[in-house]
PDB file of C-alpha atoms and ligand atoms in Angstrom:
ATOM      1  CA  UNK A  10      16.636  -3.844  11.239  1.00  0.00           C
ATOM      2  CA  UNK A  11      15.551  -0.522   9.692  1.00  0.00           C
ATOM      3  CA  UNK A  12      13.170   1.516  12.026  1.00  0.00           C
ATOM      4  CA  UNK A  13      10.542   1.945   9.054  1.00  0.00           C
ATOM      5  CA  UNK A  14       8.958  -0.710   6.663  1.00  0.00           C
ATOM      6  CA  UNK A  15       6.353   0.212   4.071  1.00  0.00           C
ATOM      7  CA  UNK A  16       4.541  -2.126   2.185  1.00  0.00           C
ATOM      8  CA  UNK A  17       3.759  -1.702  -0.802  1.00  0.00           C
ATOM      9  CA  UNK A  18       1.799  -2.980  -4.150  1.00  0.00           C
ATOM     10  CA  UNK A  19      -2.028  -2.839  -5.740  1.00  0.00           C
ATOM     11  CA  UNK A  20      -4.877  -2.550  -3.781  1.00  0.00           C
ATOM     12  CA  UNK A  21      -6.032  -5.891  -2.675  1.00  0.00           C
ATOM     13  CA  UNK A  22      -2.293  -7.209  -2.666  1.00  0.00           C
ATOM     14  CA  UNK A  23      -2.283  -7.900   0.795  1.00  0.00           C
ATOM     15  CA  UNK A  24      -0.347  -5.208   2.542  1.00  0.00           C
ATOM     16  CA  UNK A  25      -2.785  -4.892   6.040  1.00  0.00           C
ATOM     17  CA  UNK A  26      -2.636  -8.654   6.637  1.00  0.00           C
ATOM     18  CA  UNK A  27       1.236  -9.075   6.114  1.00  0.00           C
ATOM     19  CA  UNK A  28       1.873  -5.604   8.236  1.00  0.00           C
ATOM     20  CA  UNK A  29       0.181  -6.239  11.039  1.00  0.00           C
ATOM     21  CA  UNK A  30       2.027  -9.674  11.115  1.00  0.00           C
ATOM     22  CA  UNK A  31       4.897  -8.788  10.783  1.00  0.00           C
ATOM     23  CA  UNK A  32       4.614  -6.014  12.966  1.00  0.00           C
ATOM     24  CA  UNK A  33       3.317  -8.150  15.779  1.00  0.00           C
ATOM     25  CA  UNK A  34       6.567 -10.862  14.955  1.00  0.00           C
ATOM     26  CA  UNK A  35       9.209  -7.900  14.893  1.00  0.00           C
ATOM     27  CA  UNK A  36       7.657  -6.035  17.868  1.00  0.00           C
ATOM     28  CA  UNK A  37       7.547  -2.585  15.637  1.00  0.00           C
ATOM     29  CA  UNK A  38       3.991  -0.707  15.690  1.00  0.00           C
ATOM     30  CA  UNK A  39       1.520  -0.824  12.624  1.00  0.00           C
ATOM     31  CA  UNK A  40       0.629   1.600  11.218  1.00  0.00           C
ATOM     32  CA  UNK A  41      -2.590   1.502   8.282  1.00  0.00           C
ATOM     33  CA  UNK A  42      -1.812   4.949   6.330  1.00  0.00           C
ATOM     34  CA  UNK A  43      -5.758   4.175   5.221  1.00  0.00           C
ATOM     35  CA  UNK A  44      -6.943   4.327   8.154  1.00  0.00           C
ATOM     36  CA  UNK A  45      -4.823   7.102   9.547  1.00  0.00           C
ATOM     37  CA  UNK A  46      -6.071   9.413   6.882  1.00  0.00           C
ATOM     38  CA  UNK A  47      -9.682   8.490   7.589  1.00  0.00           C
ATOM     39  CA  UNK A  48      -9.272   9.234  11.657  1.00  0.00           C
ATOM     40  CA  UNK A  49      -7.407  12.165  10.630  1.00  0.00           C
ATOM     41  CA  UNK A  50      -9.922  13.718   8.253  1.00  0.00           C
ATOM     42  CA  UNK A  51     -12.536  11.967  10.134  1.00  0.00           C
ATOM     43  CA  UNK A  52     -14.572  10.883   6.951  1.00  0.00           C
ATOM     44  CA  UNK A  53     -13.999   7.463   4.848  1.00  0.00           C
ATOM     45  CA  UNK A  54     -12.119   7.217   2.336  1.00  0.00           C
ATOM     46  CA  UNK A  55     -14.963   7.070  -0.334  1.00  0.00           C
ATOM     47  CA  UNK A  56     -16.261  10.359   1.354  1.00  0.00           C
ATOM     48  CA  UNK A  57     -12.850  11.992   0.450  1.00  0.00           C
ATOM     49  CA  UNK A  58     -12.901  10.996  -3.203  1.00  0.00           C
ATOM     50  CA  UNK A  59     -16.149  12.082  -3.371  1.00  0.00           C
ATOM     51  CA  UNK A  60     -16.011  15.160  -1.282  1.00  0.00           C
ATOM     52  CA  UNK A  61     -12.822  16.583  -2.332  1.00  0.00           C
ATOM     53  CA  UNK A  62     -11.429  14.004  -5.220  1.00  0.00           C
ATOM     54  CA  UNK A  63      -8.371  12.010  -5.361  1.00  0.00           C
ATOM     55  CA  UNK A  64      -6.153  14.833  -5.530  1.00  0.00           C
ATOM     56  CA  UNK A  65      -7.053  16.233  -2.298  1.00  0.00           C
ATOM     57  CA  UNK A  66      -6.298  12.868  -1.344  1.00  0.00           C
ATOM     58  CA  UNK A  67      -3.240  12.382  -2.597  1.00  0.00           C
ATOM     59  CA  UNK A  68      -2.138  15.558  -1.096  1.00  0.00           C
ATOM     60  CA  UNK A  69      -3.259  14.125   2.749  1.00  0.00           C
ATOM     61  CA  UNK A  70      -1.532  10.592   1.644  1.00  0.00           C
ATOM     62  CA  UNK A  71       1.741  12.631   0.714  1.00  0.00           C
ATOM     63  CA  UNK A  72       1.143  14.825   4.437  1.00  0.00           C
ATOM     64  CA  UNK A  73       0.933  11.861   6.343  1.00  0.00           C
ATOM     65  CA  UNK A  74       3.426   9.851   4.659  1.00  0.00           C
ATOM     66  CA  UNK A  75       6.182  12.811   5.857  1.00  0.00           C
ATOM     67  CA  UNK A  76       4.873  12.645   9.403  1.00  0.00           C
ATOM     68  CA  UNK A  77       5.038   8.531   9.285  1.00  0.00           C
ATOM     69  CA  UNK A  78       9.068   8.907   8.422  1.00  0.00           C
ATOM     70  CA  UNK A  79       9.038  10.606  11.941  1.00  0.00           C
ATOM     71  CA  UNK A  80       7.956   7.839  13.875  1.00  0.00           C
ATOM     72  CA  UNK A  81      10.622   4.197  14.668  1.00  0.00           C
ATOM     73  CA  UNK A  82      10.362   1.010  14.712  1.00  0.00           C
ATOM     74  CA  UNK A  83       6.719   1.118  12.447  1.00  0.00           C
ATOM     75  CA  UNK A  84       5.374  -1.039   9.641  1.00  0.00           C
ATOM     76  CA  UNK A  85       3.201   0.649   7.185  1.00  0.00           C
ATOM     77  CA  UNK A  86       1.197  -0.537   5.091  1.00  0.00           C
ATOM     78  CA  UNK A  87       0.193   2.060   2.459  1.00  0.00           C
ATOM     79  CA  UNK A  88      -2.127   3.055  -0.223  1.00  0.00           C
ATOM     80  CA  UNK A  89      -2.016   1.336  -3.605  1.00  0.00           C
ATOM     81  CA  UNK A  90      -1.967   4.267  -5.149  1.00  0.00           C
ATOM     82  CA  UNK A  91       0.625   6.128  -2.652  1.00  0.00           C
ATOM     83  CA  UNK A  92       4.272   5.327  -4.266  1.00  0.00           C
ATOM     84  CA  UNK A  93       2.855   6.341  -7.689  1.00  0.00           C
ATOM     85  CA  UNK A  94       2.348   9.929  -6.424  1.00  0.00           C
ATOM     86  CA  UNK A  95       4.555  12.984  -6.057  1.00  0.00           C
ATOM     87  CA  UNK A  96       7.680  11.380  -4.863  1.00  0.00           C
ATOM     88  CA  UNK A  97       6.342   9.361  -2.665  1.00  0.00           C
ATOM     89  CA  UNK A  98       8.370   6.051  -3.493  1.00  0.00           C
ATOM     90  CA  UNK A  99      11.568   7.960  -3.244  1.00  0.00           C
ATOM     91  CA  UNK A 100      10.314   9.536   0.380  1.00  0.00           C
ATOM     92  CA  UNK A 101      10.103   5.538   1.394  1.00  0.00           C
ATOM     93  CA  UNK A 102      12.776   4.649   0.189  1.00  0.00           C
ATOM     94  CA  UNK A 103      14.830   7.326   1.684  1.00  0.00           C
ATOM     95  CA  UNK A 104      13.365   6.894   4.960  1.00  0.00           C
ATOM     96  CA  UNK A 105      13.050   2.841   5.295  1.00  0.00           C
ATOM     97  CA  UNK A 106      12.920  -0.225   2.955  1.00  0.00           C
ATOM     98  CA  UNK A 107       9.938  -0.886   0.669  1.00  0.00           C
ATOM     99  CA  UNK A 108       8.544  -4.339   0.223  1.00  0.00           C
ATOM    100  CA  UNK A 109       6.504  -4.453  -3.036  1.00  0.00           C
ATOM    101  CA  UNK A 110       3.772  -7.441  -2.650  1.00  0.00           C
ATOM    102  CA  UNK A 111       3.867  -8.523  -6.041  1.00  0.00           C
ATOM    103  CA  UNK A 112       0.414 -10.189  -7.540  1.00  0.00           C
ATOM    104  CA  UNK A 113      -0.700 -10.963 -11.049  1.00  0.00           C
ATOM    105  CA  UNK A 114      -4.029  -8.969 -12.257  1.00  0.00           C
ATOM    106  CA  UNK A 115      -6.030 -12.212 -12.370  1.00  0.00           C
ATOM    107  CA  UNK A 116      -5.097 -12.792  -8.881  1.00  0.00           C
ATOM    108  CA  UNK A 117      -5.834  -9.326  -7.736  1.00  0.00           C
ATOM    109  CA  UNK A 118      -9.399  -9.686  -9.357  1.00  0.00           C
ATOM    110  CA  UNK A 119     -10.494 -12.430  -7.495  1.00  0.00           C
ATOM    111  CA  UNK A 120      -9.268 -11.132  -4.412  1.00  0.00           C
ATOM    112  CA  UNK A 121     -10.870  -7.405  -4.870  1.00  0.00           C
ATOM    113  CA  UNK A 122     -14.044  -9.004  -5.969  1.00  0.00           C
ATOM    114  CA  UNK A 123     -14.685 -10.991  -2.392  1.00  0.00           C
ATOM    115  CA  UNK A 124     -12.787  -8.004  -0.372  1.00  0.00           C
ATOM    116  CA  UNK A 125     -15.574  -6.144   1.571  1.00  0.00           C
ATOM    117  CA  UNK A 126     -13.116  -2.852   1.752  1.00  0.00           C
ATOM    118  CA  UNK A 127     -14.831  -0.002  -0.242  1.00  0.00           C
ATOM    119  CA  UNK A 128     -12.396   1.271  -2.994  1.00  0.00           C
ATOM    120  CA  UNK A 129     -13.574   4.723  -4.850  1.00  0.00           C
ATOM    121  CA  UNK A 130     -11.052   3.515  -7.942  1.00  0.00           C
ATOM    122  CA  UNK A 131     -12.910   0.465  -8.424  1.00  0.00           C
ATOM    123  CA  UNK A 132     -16.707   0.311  -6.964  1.00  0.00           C
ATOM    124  CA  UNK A 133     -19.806  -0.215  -9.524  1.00  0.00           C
ATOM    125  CA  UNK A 134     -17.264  -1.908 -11.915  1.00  0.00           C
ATOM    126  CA  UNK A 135     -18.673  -5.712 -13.611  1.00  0.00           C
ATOM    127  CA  UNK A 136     -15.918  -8.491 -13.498  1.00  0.00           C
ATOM    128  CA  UNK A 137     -14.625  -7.888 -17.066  1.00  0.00           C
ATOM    129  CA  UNK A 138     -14.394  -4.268 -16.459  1.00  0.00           C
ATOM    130  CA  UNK A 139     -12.148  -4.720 -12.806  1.00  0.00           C
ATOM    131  CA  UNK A 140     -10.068  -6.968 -14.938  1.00  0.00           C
ATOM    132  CA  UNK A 141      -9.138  -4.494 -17.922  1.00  0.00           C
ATOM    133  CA  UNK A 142      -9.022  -2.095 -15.091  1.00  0.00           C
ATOM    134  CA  UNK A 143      -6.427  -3.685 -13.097  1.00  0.00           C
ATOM    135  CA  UNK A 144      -4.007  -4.743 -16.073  1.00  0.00           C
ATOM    136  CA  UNK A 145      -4.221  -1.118 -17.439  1.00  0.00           C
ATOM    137  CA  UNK A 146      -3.595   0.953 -14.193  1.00  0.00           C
ATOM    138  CA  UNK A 147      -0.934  -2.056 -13.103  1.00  0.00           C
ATOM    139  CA  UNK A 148       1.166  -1.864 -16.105  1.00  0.00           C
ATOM    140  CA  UNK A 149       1.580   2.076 -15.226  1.00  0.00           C
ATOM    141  CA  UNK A 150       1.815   1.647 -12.062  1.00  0.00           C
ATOM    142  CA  UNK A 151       4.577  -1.289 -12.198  1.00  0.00           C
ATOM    143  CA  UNK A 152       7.229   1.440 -12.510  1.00  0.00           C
ATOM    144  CA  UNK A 153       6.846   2.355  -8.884  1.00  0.00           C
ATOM    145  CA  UNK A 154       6.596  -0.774  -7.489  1.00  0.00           C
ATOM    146  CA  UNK A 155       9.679  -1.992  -8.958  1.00  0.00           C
ATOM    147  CA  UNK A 156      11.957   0.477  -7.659  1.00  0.00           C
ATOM    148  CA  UNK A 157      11.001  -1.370  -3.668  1.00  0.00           C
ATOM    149  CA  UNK A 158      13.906  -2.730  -2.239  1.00  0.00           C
ATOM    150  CA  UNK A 159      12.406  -6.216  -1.893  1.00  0.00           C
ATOM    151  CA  UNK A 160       9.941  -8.037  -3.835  1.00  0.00           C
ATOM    152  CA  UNK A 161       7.548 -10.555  -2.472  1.00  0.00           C
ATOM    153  CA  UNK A 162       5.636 -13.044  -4.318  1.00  0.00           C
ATOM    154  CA  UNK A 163       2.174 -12.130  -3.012  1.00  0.00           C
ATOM    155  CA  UNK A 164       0.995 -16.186  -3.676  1.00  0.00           C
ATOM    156  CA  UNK A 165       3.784 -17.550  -1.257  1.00  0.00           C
ATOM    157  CA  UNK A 166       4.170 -15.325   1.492  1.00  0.00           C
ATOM    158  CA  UNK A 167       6.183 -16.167   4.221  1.00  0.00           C
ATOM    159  CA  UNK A 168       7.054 -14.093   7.797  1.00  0.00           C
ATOM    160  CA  UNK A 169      10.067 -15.830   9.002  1.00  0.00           C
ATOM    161  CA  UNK A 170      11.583 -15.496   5.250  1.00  0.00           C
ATOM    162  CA  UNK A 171      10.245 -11.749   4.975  1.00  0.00           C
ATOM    163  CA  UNK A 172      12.318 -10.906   8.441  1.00  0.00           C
ATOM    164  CA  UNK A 173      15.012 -12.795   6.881  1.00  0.00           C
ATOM    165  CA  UNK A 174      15.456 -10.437   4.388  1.00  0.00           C
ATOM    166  CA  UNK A 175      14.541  -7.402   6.278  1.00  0.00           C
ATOM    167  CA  UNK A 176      17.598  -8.385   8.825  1.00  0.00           C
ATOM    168  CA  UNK A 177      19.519  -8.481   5.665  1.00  0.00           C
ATOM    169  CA  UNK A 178      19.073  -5.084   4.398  1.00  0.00           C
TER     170      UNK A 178
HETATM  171  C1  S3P B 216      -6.036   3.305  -3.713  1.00  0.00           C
HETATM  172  C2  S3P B 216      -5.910   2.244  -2.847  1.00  0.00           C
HETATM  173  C3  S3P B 216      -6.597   2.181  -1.555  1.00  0.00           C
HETATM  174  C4  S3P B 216      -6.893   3.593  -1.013  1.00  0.00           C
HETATM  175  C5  S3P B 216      -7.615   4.384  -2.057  1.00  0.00           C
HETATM  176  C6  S3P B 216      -6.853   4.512  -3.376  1.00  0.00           C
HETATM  177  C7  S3P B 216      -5.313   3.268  -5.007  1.00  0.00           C
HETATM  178  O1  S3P B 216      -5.806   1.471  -0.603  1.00  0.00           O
HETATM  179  O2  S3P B 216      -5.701   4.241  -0.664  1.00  0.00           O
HETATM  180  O3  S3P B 216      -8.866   3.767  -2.266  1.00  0.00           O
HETATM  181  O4  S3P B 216      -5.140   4.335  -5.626  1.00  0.00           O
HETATM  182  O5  S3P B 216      -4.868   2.175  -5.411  1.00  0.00           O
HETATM  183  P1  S3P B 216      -5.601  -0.142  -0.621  1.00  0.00           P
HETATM  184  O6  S3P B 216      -4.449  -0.436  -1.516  1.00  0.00           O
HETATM  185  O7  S3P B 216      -5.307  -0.451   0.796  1.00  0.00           O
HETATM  186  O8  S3P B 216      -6.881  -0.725  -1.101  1.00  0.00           O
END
């Protein structure tokens, strides 16, 4: 098995639920880049868009990504945005496998619109609005996601076929 796993795919996909089980199944830590950023900067992640803006953001994403290729045996579950910035899906894949949580916009709108996680990108948006939203910034972020090692259908997720593949690799 590789010592790093980074999941991957649009906010909402599903990434904390399926790292932290499949963490817990393959006895690796997990690791929320999210939430490491927050304790590390010690503000939300709305207060960094809004204090310093999404590049500043990106810049800590890209920071703690390099330190996270340090660390073994560790599931990650990352950003949405994070393998569509500066190299960043080319630093995972270097450094572990990628596992792109694949999930069509329609999908991802239902599930963003009942999430209770507050997302700078999308808050104050009506329904029709998170839908053209989604499709748009999807289709140009699809590029990334497609260059993960393994794709999951984000409807039919399974753990014991995900380490399957993973012992594969
Ligand atoms: C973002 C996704 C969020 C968070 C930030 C920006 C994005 O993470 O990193 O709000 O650019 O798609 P989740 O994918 O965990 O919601």
């Amino acid at each position: 098995m590789q010592p790093r796993i980074f999941l991957i795919g649009f906010m909402g996909s599903g990434k904390s639920t399926l790292g932290s089980g499949l963490a817990r199944k393959i006895g690796y830590e997990y690791v929320d880049m999210d939430h490491l950023i927050e304790e590390t900067a010690g503000m939300t992640i709305p207060g960094i868009f809004s204090e310093h803006g999404e590049d500043v953001f990106r810049k800590w994403e890209h920071d703690i990504l390099l330190e996270l290729c340090e660390l073994e045996r560790v599931v990650v579950s990352t950003g949405g945005g994070a393998p569509c910035h500066g190299e960043m899906i080319s630093i995972m894949n270097e450094h572990g496998i990628t596992v792109y949580i694949k999930l069509a916009p329609e999908a991802l709108k239902e599930r963003l619109l009942h999430s209770k996680t507050e997302r700078p990108l999308i808050q104050g948006k009506s329904e029709p609005e998170l839908m053209e939203f989604i499709t748009s910034l999807l289709g140009q972020r699809e590029v990334f996601y497609n260059q993960a090692r393994i794709t999951l259908d984000g409807l039919h997720l399974n753990l014991d076929s995900l380490v399957g593949l993973l012992r594969e690799v």
